[in-house]
Each structure stands twice: as C-alpha cells, then as structure tokens.
Amino acid sequence: MKAAAFDYVRAADLDEVCRLLAEAGDEERKIIAGGQTLVPLMAMRMARPDMLIDINDVPGLSEIEDRGDQIAIGGCTRQRAVERSDLISGRLPLLAKAVRNVGHIQTRNRGTVGGSIVHGDPSAEIPLAALALEATVVLRSASAETEIPLDGFFEAAMVTNIEPEQILTEIRIPVWQGHAIGTGFHETASRQGDFAIVAAAAQVELAGDGTIARAAVSAGGVAPSPVKLRGVEAALAGRQADDLDAAFEGLGDEIDPDTDVHATAAYRSRVAKKLVARAVADAVAEAKR
Amino acid sequence: MSEMEITLNVNGRNRTVSVPPRMTLVDCLRDMLRLTGTHVGCEHGICGACSVMFDGEPVRSCLMFAVQAEGHKITTVEGLADDDGKISDLQDSFWECHAMQCGYCTPGMLVASQALLAENPNPDDNEIREAISGNLCRCTGYQQIVEAVKMTAQRRRAVRS
C-alpha cells in the first residue's frame, strides 16, 4: 500500500502547470490537488504517474465568485470551503446539500471541487449536482482554453473527457433567477460519508398556478456516469406539483445500472426511482415556502 | 527521484527532514520524526487512524505526501497535551469515560473530536457522530467516545459559566 516512486513539482503558477503537462512526452504526469481520490489510487498501484504536479500553491484556483447568472468555482477550491460558503448556500443550495454528503470532514478539508469532477466517480455528489444544473468546465492547456458542458464530460466510470495536457481551472454553475425555487438531494449509502450506492439531485421552479415551470434532475450510481434525467425533467414540466407520480414512470429507460458488490442492478433501479421522487418532492415543498 | 529536503512545523517546532516524494505524511511523522502517536491503519483513506491537524483542520495524513506539507503547520496527538505535558481536558474525558479499548483509533478520534469542539462547543449526539464518522473503531466503542466528547463540552461550559 505504498505509492510507486514519482517526481514531484510544486508549481508556482498556471503557466508552469501547463508547460509541465505539455512537455510530458512519454511520461505520465498527473496533477495533484487534494489527492483524496488520486492518492488511494496510487497506494493501490491503480495509478503510477511518473510525475506529480502539485497545484496547491497556484494562485487564482481557489475562488468562489458570483458572476450574476452563474457562480464560478476554482478547480482547487476545497469541498469544505464550498460547504462553509454563504454564497453557495444562498445561491446554489443544491450544491450546498450535495457537498455535505461527500466523504468525511477530514477528506473534505483536502478534497477539491475540480478533483471530484475530473475523476468521474459514478457515485460522486458534486458532479451530480453540477450536471443537473447544466454546469460547464473550463479546461486549459499551454495552447488553448476551452469551456465545455459537463453533459458529455463523463465518458465512463473514472474516465472523463480531459486531455493529458489539460487542467480543469474552473467550474461554472448557472444560478436560477426566480422566487419559487426549491432543491432536494437524497442518497443511500452503507453509512453517512460512504460512497453513495444511489444518489439523486433535483431543483425545481414553480409557476404562479402551482405547476412546475422547470425542473433539473439527475441520478448517480445508476450508470457508469452520473445521468441527467432529461425525460423526467420534460415529464415534470407543466405538471401540477401535487400530482407528480406519472412523471417518474419513464425513469427506468434513462438509467443503466450495473450489479456490483454493493448492490444489484434491480436494487439500484428501485432505489433510484424512490430517491428521485423524494428529491423532487423536497424541492417542490421548499419552492412552496 | 532523489530525496527532497522539507521543513514542517510539527506541534510548534520546525523540523527539517529529507524524504522521497512518495513517502506519505504519516510515514514521515512516524518513521522520520519518531512521532508514533499518530497511527497508520488502512493507508488509503478509509479508517481515519492517521488523522492529524493540517493548518488547524483535521486531515488524513495517509492521503498526503510529506513533500506537500512543506511549510505547513501540523498538530499530531502528541501536540494535544498542554505544554507542561499534562493531558488535555479532552484526553482526560476519554480516560474518564473509558473511550478506548485497544487504543488503535484513539489518536484519530482525539484529533477529530478536538476539531469538532473548536468549531462547535455545544455539539449534540448527531453532530458528534458525524464528526467521528470518518474514524473506524474496530472495538466498536463508539458510545463511550461520544460520551467523552459530550463530557468535555459540559466541563468547558462549567468552566466558562
């Protein structure tokens, strides 16, 4: 359970990070931020990078910024900082609810928002909430900076659409403007803080007549990557908020759960239906207040 | 890669050591600095036995490489006692409540509890349980650990009032 040998560089700025990544050649060079996913992978020798580029001293990667219609979160922002941020609890309550379920205080103190996204664990909570809200990520390399939607970023379990020469510098999450907005987040795990077996995130806006004006819904642990439930969202829109059951009927077609040591595919399907319904019900109840 | 020289502030003292980059912080504390109070259990971030304070916040020292701690402040279980070597009120409550059996998880439990009480002087049972949820006690002595944290909070309230 010891990591294989590697070279270590503590980068001073983003240009140095991008240069080191660009000059990797045949070497595998990995960025280390919080290390809460990468270090266990290295300890188990599932990852053996030749070089670690530490970005903890790189300025400008740890800010949470209000940009009006979106919140921008630096890639190296600690999960604990998100949990403690008044800006996040006020403007992105769904993310605030999700982050409390990420690991434990000790891991949230080190673990970062960017790290959680680039690793693409199928049951991770931050990607789930961000995906529901149609977030985008900013990827930077020595030659270019691109902004891409999170929908499509997750390719498979622990595989994401980031090139070896890129670093995730920022995630941008849209903020809904409106009065009757509510959020809900539910997950089931063996114990609080364990990896979620299934998780569900929902945000809704109610219209003046009590119907759902729009809904954002996603589920984790039910496919190789988190799933944005576009069918459920469409079925919820326009429906009276006290009569939602029919909206979840097509949910089974949108997910593709696997059986593993933690749960069977059938169990995951059943639980997903329940948790999504609960998350939406919580969101509706909150929106009515 | 060859070794790197790093300076860490451990329990208030600057310590300079030479370590290979792949050495975890917990191995550095135990094997290089001979601070064996911090325990090493699973070595992949599950058990919490290696918890230390990093710049005042609890972290798992098996999930950090020692080179990453260069220039930072670390408090281990050895640093929880008062300057004269007397055990802290939290440690005393652990003793009083028999909040340990084999003692393996104890340093991690103490660090997690210390962090909780620093942030929340009046935790309820659920908050205490959540704060130590990242620490496994294989003896399953959780009940007494929760009692000990509560006792510490009560004693501190009594001193203040």
Short mmCIF file of C-alpha atoms in Angstrom, two decimals:
data_model
loop_
_atom_site.label_atom_id
_atom_site.label_comp_id
_atom_site.label_asym_id
_atom_site.label_seq_id
_atom_site.Cartn_x
_atom_site.Cartn_y
_atom_site.Cartn_z
CA MET A 1 0.00 0.00 0.00
CA LYS A 2 2.79 2.44 -0.82
CA ALA A 3 2.75 4.54 -3.96
CA ALA A 4 5.36 3.83 -6.64
CA ALA A 5 8.17 6.37 -6.93
CA PHE A 6 7.49 9.61 -8.78
CA ASP A 7 8.97 13.05 -9.35
CA TYR A 8 7.33 15.90 -7.50
CA VAL A 9 7.00 19.52 -8.58
CA ARG A 10 5.17 22.19 -6.63
CA ALA A 11 4.04 24.53 -9.40
CA ALA A 12 4.16 28.28 -8.81
CA ASP A 13 1.59 29.33 -11.40
CA LEU A 14 -0.76 28.08 -14.08
CA ASP A 15 1.75 28.65 -16.88
CA GLU A 16 4.20 26.30 -15.17
CA VAL A 17 1.48 23.66 -14.77
CA CYS A 18 0.55 23.86 -18.45
CA ARG A 19 4.18 23.81 -19.56
CA LEU A 20 4.97 20.73 -17.46
CA LEU A 21 1.89 18.97 -18.85
CA ALA A 22 2.77 19.94 -22.43
CA GLU A 23 6.35 18.68 -22.07
CA ALA A 24 5.34 15.27 -20.69
CA GLY A 25 6.38 13.32 -23.80
CA ASP A 26 6.14 9.62 -22.94
CA GLU A 27 5.80 10.32 -19.24
CA GLU A 28 2.52 10.22 -17.37
CA ARG A 29 2.22 13.47 -15.47
CA LYS A 30 -0.71 13.95 -13.13
CA ILE A 31 -1.97 16.99 -11.29
CA ILE A 32 -2.38 16.62 -7.54
CA ALA A 33 -4.71 18.99 -5.72
CA GLY A 34 -6.47 17.45 -2.70
CA GLY A 35 -5.29 13.94 -3.54
CA GLN A 36 -8.28 12.32 -1.87
CA THR A 37 -9.02 10.15 -4.93
CA LEU A 38 -5.59 10.09 -6.55
CA VAL A 39 -3.52 9.08 -3.50
CA PRO A 40 -5.63 5.96 -2.74
CA LEU A 41 -5.38 5.01 -6.43
CA MET A 42 -1.61 5.41 -6.20
CA ALA A 43 -1.42 3.48 -2.92
CA MET A 44 -3.27 0.61 -4.56
CA ARG A 45 -1.00 0.97 -7.63
CA MET A 46 -4.02 1.56 -9.86
CA ALA A 47 -2.26 4.80 -10.82
CA ARG A 48 1.53 5.10 -11.29
CA PRO A 49 2.27 8.59 -12.55
CA ASP A 50 5.88 9.47 -13.35
CA MET A 51 5.41 12.99 -12.06
CA LEU A 52 3.00 14.75 -9.73
CA ILE A 53 2.40 18.44 -10.35
CA ASP A 54 1.13 19.97 -7.11
CA ILE A 55 -1.25 22.90 -7.78
CA ASN A 56 -1.96 23.82 -4.16
CA ASP A 57 0.23 26.94 -4.37
CA VAL A 58 -1.07 28.08 -7.76
CA PRO A 59 -2.84 31.43 -7.27
CA GLY A 60 -6.35 32.04 -8.60
CA LEU A 61 -7.62 28.45 -8.47
CA SER A 62 -9.48 28.54 -5.15
CA GLU A 63 -12.00 31.35 -5.51
CA ILE A 64 -15.78 31.18 -5.38
CA GLU A 65 -17.07 34.07 -7.44
CA ASP A 66 -20.58 35.44 -8.01
CA ARG A 67 -20.99 36.41 -11.65
CA GLY A 68 -24.69 37.18 -11.55
CA ASP A 69 -26.26 34.43 -13.62
CA GLN A 70 -23.60 31.91 -12.63
CA ILE A 71 -21.20 31.04 -9.83
CA ALA A 72 -17.62 30.27 -10.81
CA ILE A 73 -15.69 27.91 -8.56
CA GLY A 74 -11.93 27.47 -8.96
CA GLY A 75 -10.77 23.92 -9.64
CA CYS A 76 -8.65 23.77 -6.47
CA THR A 77 -11.43 25.03 -4.15
CA ARG A 78 -11.75 22.72 -1.13
CA GLN A 79 -15.03 20.89 -0.70
CA ARG A 80 -15.07 22.19 2.86
CA ALA A 81 -14.86 25.78 1.59
CA VAL A 82 -17.93 25.13 -0.57
CA GLU A 83 -19.70 23.63 2.46
CA ARG A 84 -18.91 26.72 4.55
CA SER A 85 -19.62 29.31 1.84
CA ASP A 86 -22.63 31.60 2.40
CA LEU A 87 -22.53 32.41 -1.29
CA ILE A 88 -23.02 28.74 -2.18
CA SER A 89 -25.76 28.08 0.39
CA GLY A 90 -27.58 31.24 -0.72
CA ARG A 91 -27.18 30.96 -4.48
CA LEU A 92 -26.52 27.27 -5.15
CA PRO A 93 -28.40 25.45 -2.38
CA LEU A 94 -28.41 22.19 -4.37
CA LEU A 95 -24.60 22.11 -4.36
CA ALA A 96 -24.60 23.01 -0.65
CA LYS A 97 -26.82 19.99 0.08
CA ALA A 98 -24.77 17.69 -2.14
CA VAL A 99 -21.36 18.59 -0.72
CA ARG A 100 -22.32 17.62 2.82
CA ASN A 101 -22.56 14.03 1.58
CA VAL A 102 -19.03 13.98 0.14
CA GLY A 103 -16.81 11.74 2.27
CA HIS A 104 -15.97 12.99 5.76
CA ILE A 105 -14.75 16.25 7.27
CA GLN A 106 -11.14 15.04 7.03
CA THR A 107 -11.43 14.33 3.31
CA ARG A 108 -13.50 17.45 2.55
CA ASN A 109 -10.77 19.57 4.14
CA ARG A 110 -8.38 18.43 1.39
CA GLY A 111 -10.61 17.24 -1.45
CA THR A 112 -11.36 19.76 -4.18
CA VAL A 113 -14.29 20.50 -6.47
CA GLY A 114 -12.15 20.09 -9.58
CA GLY A 115 -10.71 16.79 -8.37
CA SER A 116 -14.15 15.38 -7.77
CA ILE A 117 -15.18 16.28 -11.32
CA VAL A 118 -12.11 15.17 -13.28
CA HIS A 119 -12.02 11.74 -11.62
CA GLY A 120 -15.62 11.00 -12.66
CA ASP A 121 -16.61 8.56 -9.94
CA PRO A 122 -20.10 7.37 -10.96
CA SER A 123 -21.49 7.96 -7.47
CA ALA A 124 -19.80 11.31 -6.70
CA GLU A 125 -22.12 14.02 -5.40
CA ILE A 126 -20.54 17.23 -6.75
CA PRO A 127 -20.66 16.12 -10.41
CA LEU A 128 -24.26 15.05 -9.86
CA ALA A 129 -25.45 18.45 -8.63
CA ALA A 130 -23.37 20.31 -11.22
CA LEU A 131 -24.68 18.13 -14.05
CA ALA A 132 -28.30 18.69 -13.00
CA LEU A 133 -27.74 22.45 -13.20
CA GLU A 134 -26.00 22.26 -16.62
CA ALA A 135 -22.64 23.45 -15.43
CA THR A 136 -19.67 23.95 -17.71
CA VAL A 137 -15.98 23.36 -17.02
CA VAL A 138 -13.02 25.40 -18.18
CA LEU A 139 -10.07 23.33 -19.38
CA ARG A 140 -6.74 24.94 -20.03
CA SER A 141 -3.61 23.75 -21.79
CA ALA A 142 -0.45 25.55 -22.87
CA SER A 143 -2.05 26.34 -26.23
CA ALA A 144 -5.74 26.90 -25.54
CA GLU A 145 -8.54 27.45 -23.05
CA THR A 146 -11.90 25.83 -23.74
CA GLU A 147 -15.23 25.81 -21.95
CA ILE A 148 -17.26 22.65 -22.39
CA PRO A 149 -20.59 21.43 -20.96
CA LEU A 150 -20.43 18.90 -18.14
CA ASP A 151 -23.07 16.88 -20.01
CA GLY A 152 -20.83 14.69 -22.16
CA PHE A 153 -17.72 15.22 -19.99
CA PHE A 154 -18.17 11.93 -18.15
CA GLU A 155 -17.27 9.09 -20.52
CA ALA A 156 -17.28 6.05 -18.26
CA ALA A 157 -16.60 5.14 -14.65
CA MET A 158 -13.46 7.08 -13.62
CA VAL A 159 -12.94 8.25 -17.22
CA THR A 160 -13.56 11.86 -18.19
CA ASN A 161 -13.15 13.89 -21.31
CA ILE A 162 -10.00 15.77 -20.28
CA GLU A 163 -6.77 15.51 -22.26
CA PRO A 164 -3.48 14.68 -20.51
CA GLU A 165 -2.17 18.18 -21.27
CA GLN A 166 -5.23 19.94 -19.80
CA ILE A 167 -6.04 21.23 -16.32
CA LEU A 168 -9.54 21.99 -15.08
CA THR A 169 -9.28 25.58 -13.85
CA GLU A 170 -12.90 26.45 -13.15
CA ILE A 171 -16.43 25.13 -13.00
CA ARG A 172 -19.29 27.48 -13.85
CA ILE A 173 -22.70 26.67 -12.44
CA PRO A 174 -25.81 28.57 -13.62
CA VAL A 175 -27.90 30.26 -10.92
CA TRP A 176 -31.66 30.20 -11.44
CA GLN A 177 -33.31 33.56 -11.01
CA GLY A 178 -36.79 33.45 -9.55
CA HIS A 179 -38.72 33.32 -6.31
CA ALA A 180 -40.33 29.88 -6.09
CA ILE A 181 -37.21 27.70 -6.39
CA GLY A 182 -36.52 24.64 -4.28
CA THR A 183 -33.90 21.89 -4.12
CA GLY A 184 -33.66 18.32 -2.89
CA PHE A 185 -30.81 15.85 -2.51
CA HIS A 186 -31.04 12.26 -1.34
CA GLU A 187 -28.63 9.38 -1.26
CA THR A 188 -28.34 5.95 0.19
CA ALA A 189 -25.01 4.59 1.43
CA SER A 190 -23.94 1.95 3.94
CA ARG A 191 -23.08 4.73 6.38
CA GLN A 192 -23.04 8.52 6.24
CA GLY A 193 -19.97 9.55 4.24
CA ASP A 194 -19.50 6.24 2.44
CA PHE A 195 -19.66 6.15 -1.33
CA ALA A 196 -23.28 6.53 -2.44
CA ILE A 197 -24.96 3.41 -3.75
CA VAL A 198 -27.55 5.63 -5.40
CA ALA A 199 -27.92 9.43 -5.20
CA ALA A 200 -30.45 11.86 -6.63
CA ALA A 201 -30.45 15.65 -7.06
CA ALA A 202 -33.38 17.88 -8.02
CA GLN A 203 -34.09 21.57 -8.43
CA VAL A 204 -37.49 22.92 -9.47
CA GLU A 205 -39.12 26.26 -10.11
CA LEU A 206 -42.86 26.63 -9.59
CA ALA A 207 -45.10 28.83 -11.69
CA GLY A 208 -47.78 31.03 -10.10
CA ASP A 209 -50.50 28.47 -10.88
CA GLY A 210 -48.78 25.72 -8.88
CA THR A 211 -47.37 23.88 -11.88
CA ILE A 212 -43.71 23.08 -12.32
CA ALA A 213 -42.17 25.73 -14.57
CA ARG A 214 -38.87 23.89 -14.94
CA ALA A 215 -37.01 21.04 -13.34
CA ALA A 216 -33.40 19.87 -13.21
CA VAL A 217 -32.97 16.26 -12.12
CA SER A 218 -30.01 13.86 -12.05
CA ALA A 219 -29.12 10.49 -10.58
CA GLY A 220 -25.81 8.85 -9.64
CA GLY A 221 -24.78 5.24 -9.09
CA VAL A 222 -27.23 4.12 -11.77
CA ALA A 223 -24.94 4.09 -14.81
CA PRO A 224 -21.18 4.24 -15.49
CA SER A 225 -21.50 8.05 -15.14
CA PRO A 226 -23.96 10.42 -13.49
CA VAL A 227 -27.13 10.79 -15.56
CA LYS A 228 -29.11 13.94 -16.29
CA LEU A 229 -32.69 12.69 -16.39
CA ARG A 230 -33.95 14.74 -19.32
CA GLY A 231 -37.03 12.56 -19.78
CA VAL A 232 -38.10 13.05 -16.17
CA GLU A 233 -37.40 16.77 -16.43
CA ALA A 234 -39.61 17.06 -19.51
CA ALA A 235 -42.36 15.00 -17.87
CA LEU A 236 -42.28 17.22 -14.78
CA ALA A 237 -42.53 20.48 -16.68
CA GLY A 238 -46.07 21.84 -16.76
CA ARG A 239 -47.37 19.25 -14.31
CA GLN A 240 -49.28 20.19 -11.15
CA ALA A 241 -46.77 19.96 -8.28
CA ASP A 242 -49.09 17.80 -6.13
CA ASP A 243 -49.53 15.14 -8.81
CA LEU A 244 -46.09 14.01 -9.92
CA ASP A 245 -46.06 10.20 -9.80
CA ALA A 246 -46.59 9.72 -13.53
CA ALA A 247 -43.51 11.84 -14.27
CA PHE A 248 -41.20 9.12 -12.92
CA GLU A 249 -42.62 6.25 -14.98
CA GLY A 250 -40.05 6.57 -17.75
CA LEU A 251 -37.08 6.85 -15.39
CA GLY A 252 -36.08 3.22 -15.92
CA ASP A 253 -35.37 3.89 -19.60
CA GLU A 254 -32.87 6.63 -18.78
CA ILE A 255 -30.62 4.65 -16.45
CA ASP A 256 -28.36 1.67 -16.96
CA PRO A 257 -27.37 0.31 -13.55
CA ASP A 258 -24.83 -2.46 -13.02
CA THR A 259 -24.65 -5.14 -10.39
CA ASP A 260 -21.55 -4.94 -8.17
CA VAL A 261 -20.51 -5.92 -4.65
CA HIS A 262 -22.55 -3.10 -3.13
CA ALA A 263 -25.92 -3.63 -4.80
CA THR A 264 -27.70 -5.37 -7.65
CA ALA A 265 -28.88 -3.55 -10.75
CA ALA A 266 -32.50 -4.25 -9.79
CA TYR A 267 -31.97 -2.73 -6.34
CA ARG A 268 -30.33 0.35 -7.81
CA SER A 269 -33.27 0.82 -10.19
CA ARG A 270 -35.84 0.57 -7.42
CA VAL A 271 -33.92 2.89 -5.10
CA ALA A 272 -33.26 5.39 -7.88
CA LYS A 273 -36.99 5.76 -8.53
CA LYS A 274 -37.67 6.38 -4.83
CA LEU A 275 -34.78 8.78 -4.26
CA VAL A 276 -35.52 10.83 -7.38
CA ALA A 277 -39.17 11.12 -6.30
CA ARG A 278 -38.08 12.17 -2.79
CA ALA A 279 -35.59 14.73 -4.08
CA VAL A 280 -38.24 16.26 -6.35
CA ALA A 281 -40.83 16.23 -3.53
CA ASP A 282 -38.35 18.03 -1.22
CA ALA A 283 -37.63 20.56 -3.95
CA VAL A 284 -41.33 21.23 -4.51
CA ALA A 285 -42.01 21.59 -0.78
CA GLU A 286 -39.10 24.03 -0.46
CA ALA A 287 -40.24 26.02 -3.51
CA LYS A 288 -43.71 26.46 -1.97
CA ARG A 289 -42.28 28.11 1.14
CA MET B 1 13.50 10.56 -7.67
CA SER B 2 16.09 11.57 -5.15
CA GLU B 3 15.07 12.75 -1.74
CA MET B 4 13.82 16.26 -1.08
CA GLU B 5 14.58 18.33 1.98
CA ILE B 6 11.46 19.73 3.61
CA THR B 7 10.70 21.77 6.71
CA LEU B 8 7.46 21.17 8.57
CA ASN B 9 6.16 22.85 11.67
CA VAL B 10 5.11 19.94 13.86
CA ASN B 11 3.50 20.65 17.22
CA GLY B 12 5.02 24.13 17.21
CA ARG B 13 8.60 23.12 16.29
CA ASN B 14 10.23 23.43 12.89
CA ARG B 15 11.56 20.06 11.78
CA THR B 16 13.71 19.56 8.70
CA VAL B 17 13.89 16.11 7.12
CA SER B 18 14.90 14.56 3.86
CA VAL B 19 12.22 12.35 2.29
CA PRO B 20 11.46 10.65 -1.02
CA PRO B 21 8.38 12.22 -2.68
CA ARG B 22 6.38 9.03 -2.37
CA MET B 23 6.60 8.98 1.43
CA THR B 24 3.22 9.76 2.97
CA LEU B 25 2.93 12.36 5.71
CA VAL B 26 2.02 9.70 8.27
CA ASP B 27 5.14 7.65 7.47
CA CYS B 28 7.24 10.80 7.75
CA LEU B 29 5.76 11.64 11.14
CA ARG B 30 6.22 8.13 12.48
CA ASP B 31 9.42 6.90 10.83
CA MET B 32 11.42 10.10 10.35
CA LEU B 33 10.24 12.22 13.29
CA ARG B 34 9.53 9.27 15.59
CA LEU B 35 6.12 10.68 16.50
CA THR B 36 4.43 7.30 16.71
CA GLY B 37 1.30 8.60 18.44
CA THR B 38 -0.34 9.01 15.03
CA HIS B 39 -1.35 5.54 13.90
CA VAL B 40 -1.32 4.17 10.40
CA GLY B 41 -4.11 1.78 9.54
CA CYS B 42 -5.52 1.24 6.07
CA GLU B 43 -3.15 3.53 4.13
CA HIS B 44 -5.85 4.51 1.65
CA GLY B 45 -8.10 6.93 3.46
CA ILE B 46 -10.78 4.75 4.99
CA CYS B 47 -10.02 4.21 8.68
CA GLY B 48 -9.10 7.69 9.95
CA ALA B 49 -6.46 6.40 12.42
CA CYS B 50 -3.85 8.71 10.84
CA SER B 51 -5.87 11.93 11.31
CA VAL B 52 -3.77 14.99 12.15
CA MET B 53 -4.43 18.73 12.08
CA PHE B 54 -3.09 20.40 8.96
CA ASP B 55 -3.11 24.18 9.34
CA GLY B 56 -5.71 23.69 12.07
CA GLU B 57 -8.07 21.43 10.12
CA PRO B 58 -8.31 17.65 10.50
CA VAL B 59 -7.00 15.67 7.52
CA ARG B 60 -5.87 12.12 6.82
CA SER B 61 -2.10 12.02 6.82
CA CYS B 62 -2.01 8.83 4.71
CA LEU B 63 -3.67 10.78 1.87
CA MET B 64 -0.92 13.38 1.67
CA PHE B 65 2.68 13.08 0.67
CA ALA B 66 5.09 14.59 3.18
CA VAL B 67 6.56 16.87 0.49
CA GLN B 68 3.13 18.51 0.20
CA ALA B 69 3.29 19.54 3.85
CA GLU B 70 6.45 21.62 3.40
CA GLY B 71 5.92 24.98 5.08
CA HIS B 72 2.66 23.98 6.79
CA LYS B 73 1.65 23.54 10.43
CA ILE B 74 0.86 20.06 11.69
CA THR B 75 -0.52 19.06 15.05
CA THR B 76 -0.39 15.40 15.99
CA VAL B 77 -1.92 13.69 19.01
CA GLU B 78 1.34 14.42 20.85
CA GLY B 79 0.57 18.12 20.39
CA LEU B 80 -2.84 17.95 22.06
CA ALA B 81 -1.40 17.78 25.58
CA ASP B 82 -0.66 21.01 27.42
CA ASP B 83 2.84 22.49 27.28
CA ASP B 84 3.75 21.00 30.68
CA GLY B 85 2.92 17.53 29.38
CA LYS B 86 -0.38 17.28 31.24
CA ILE B 87 -3.08 15.62 29.15
CA SER B 88 -5.78 17.91 27.76
CA ASP B 89 -9.34 18.04 29.10
CA LEU B 90 -10.48 16.07 26.04
CA GLN B 91 -7.91 13.35 26.68
CA ASP B 92 -8.90 13.33 30.34
CA SER B 93 -12.55 12.79 29.37
CA PHE B 94 -11.55 9.90 27.09
CA TRP B 95 -9.78 8.39 30.09
CA GLU B 96 -12.71 9.04 32.43
CA CYS B 97 -15.31 7.55 30.03
CA HIS B 98 -13.08 4.65 29.00
CA ALA B 99 -13.41 5.84 25.42
CA MET B 100 -10.86 3.33 24.18
CA GLN B 101 -10.26 -0.37 24.23
CA CYS B 102 -7.33 -1.36 22.07
CA GLY B 103 -6.42 2.31 21.50
CA TYR B 104 -5.69 1.99 17.82
CA CYS B 105 -8.28 4.53 16.69
CA THR B 106 -7.74 6.84 19.69
CA PRO B 107 -5.30 9.38 18.20
CA GLY B 108 -7.58 9.85 15.18
CA MET B 109 -10.67 10.08 17.38
CA LEU B 110 -8.97 12.69 19.57
CA VAL B 111 -7.96 14.80 16.58
CA ALA B 112 -11.46 14.59 15.04
CA SER B 113 -13.10 15.45 18.37
CA GLN B 114 -10.70 18.30 19.06
CA ALA B 115 -11.56 19.81 15.66
CA LEU B 116 -15.29 19.44 16.31
CA LEU B 117 -15.15 21.17 19.71
CA ALA B 118 -13.04 24.01 18.32
CA GLU B 119 -15.75 24.75 15.77
CA ASN B 120 -18.83 23.77 17.76
CA PRO B 121 -18.55 23.99 21.58
CA ASN B 122 -22.05 22.53 22.08
CA PRO B 123 -22.39 19.56 19.72
CA ASP B 124 -25.39 17.26 20.02
CA ASP B 125 -25.08 13.50 19.66
CA ASN B 126 -25.70 13.57 15.92
CA GLU B 127 -23.07 16.22 15.35
CA ILE B 128 -20.54 14.25 17.37
CA ARG B 129 -21.35 11.09 15.44
CA GLU B 130 -20.95 12.88 12.15
CA ALA B 131 -17.62 14.41 13.25
CA ILE B 132 -16.17 10.98 14.07
CA SER B 133 -17.89 9.18 11.19
CA GLY B 134 -14.64 9.15 9.23
CA ASN B 135 -12.88 7.22 12.01
CA LEU B 136 -13.33 3.50 12.47
CA CYS B 137 -13.20 1.88 15.92
CA ARG B 138 -12.77 -1.86 15.40
CA CYS B 139 -13.66 -2.44 19.07
CA THR B 140 -16.97 -0.64 18.31
CA GLY B 141 -16.54 1.54 21.39
CA TYR B 142 -18.30 4.48 19.78
CA GLN B 143 -20.76 5.02 22.62
CA GLN B 144 -18.07 5.92 25.14
CA ILE B 145 -16.28 8.13 22.62
CA VAL B 146 -19.48 10.14 22.09
CA GLU B 147 -19.86 10.32 25.90
CA ALA B 148 -16.29 11.59 26.29
CA VAL B 149 -16.78 14.36 23.75
CA LYS B 150 -20.02 15.37 25.47
CA MET B 151 -18.31 15.36 28.86
CA THR B 152 -15.55 17.64 27.54
CA ALA B 153 -18.13 20.08 26.19
CA GLN B 154 -20.01 20.06 29.52
CA ARG B 155 -16.83 20.61 31.52
CA ARG B 156 -15.82 23.51 29.31
CA ARG B 157 -19.28 25.06 29.71
CA ALA B 158 -18.99 24.68 33.50
CA VAL B 159 -15.61 26.44 33.49
CA ARG B 160 -16.99 29.31 31.40
CA SER B 161 -20.11 29.91 33.49
#
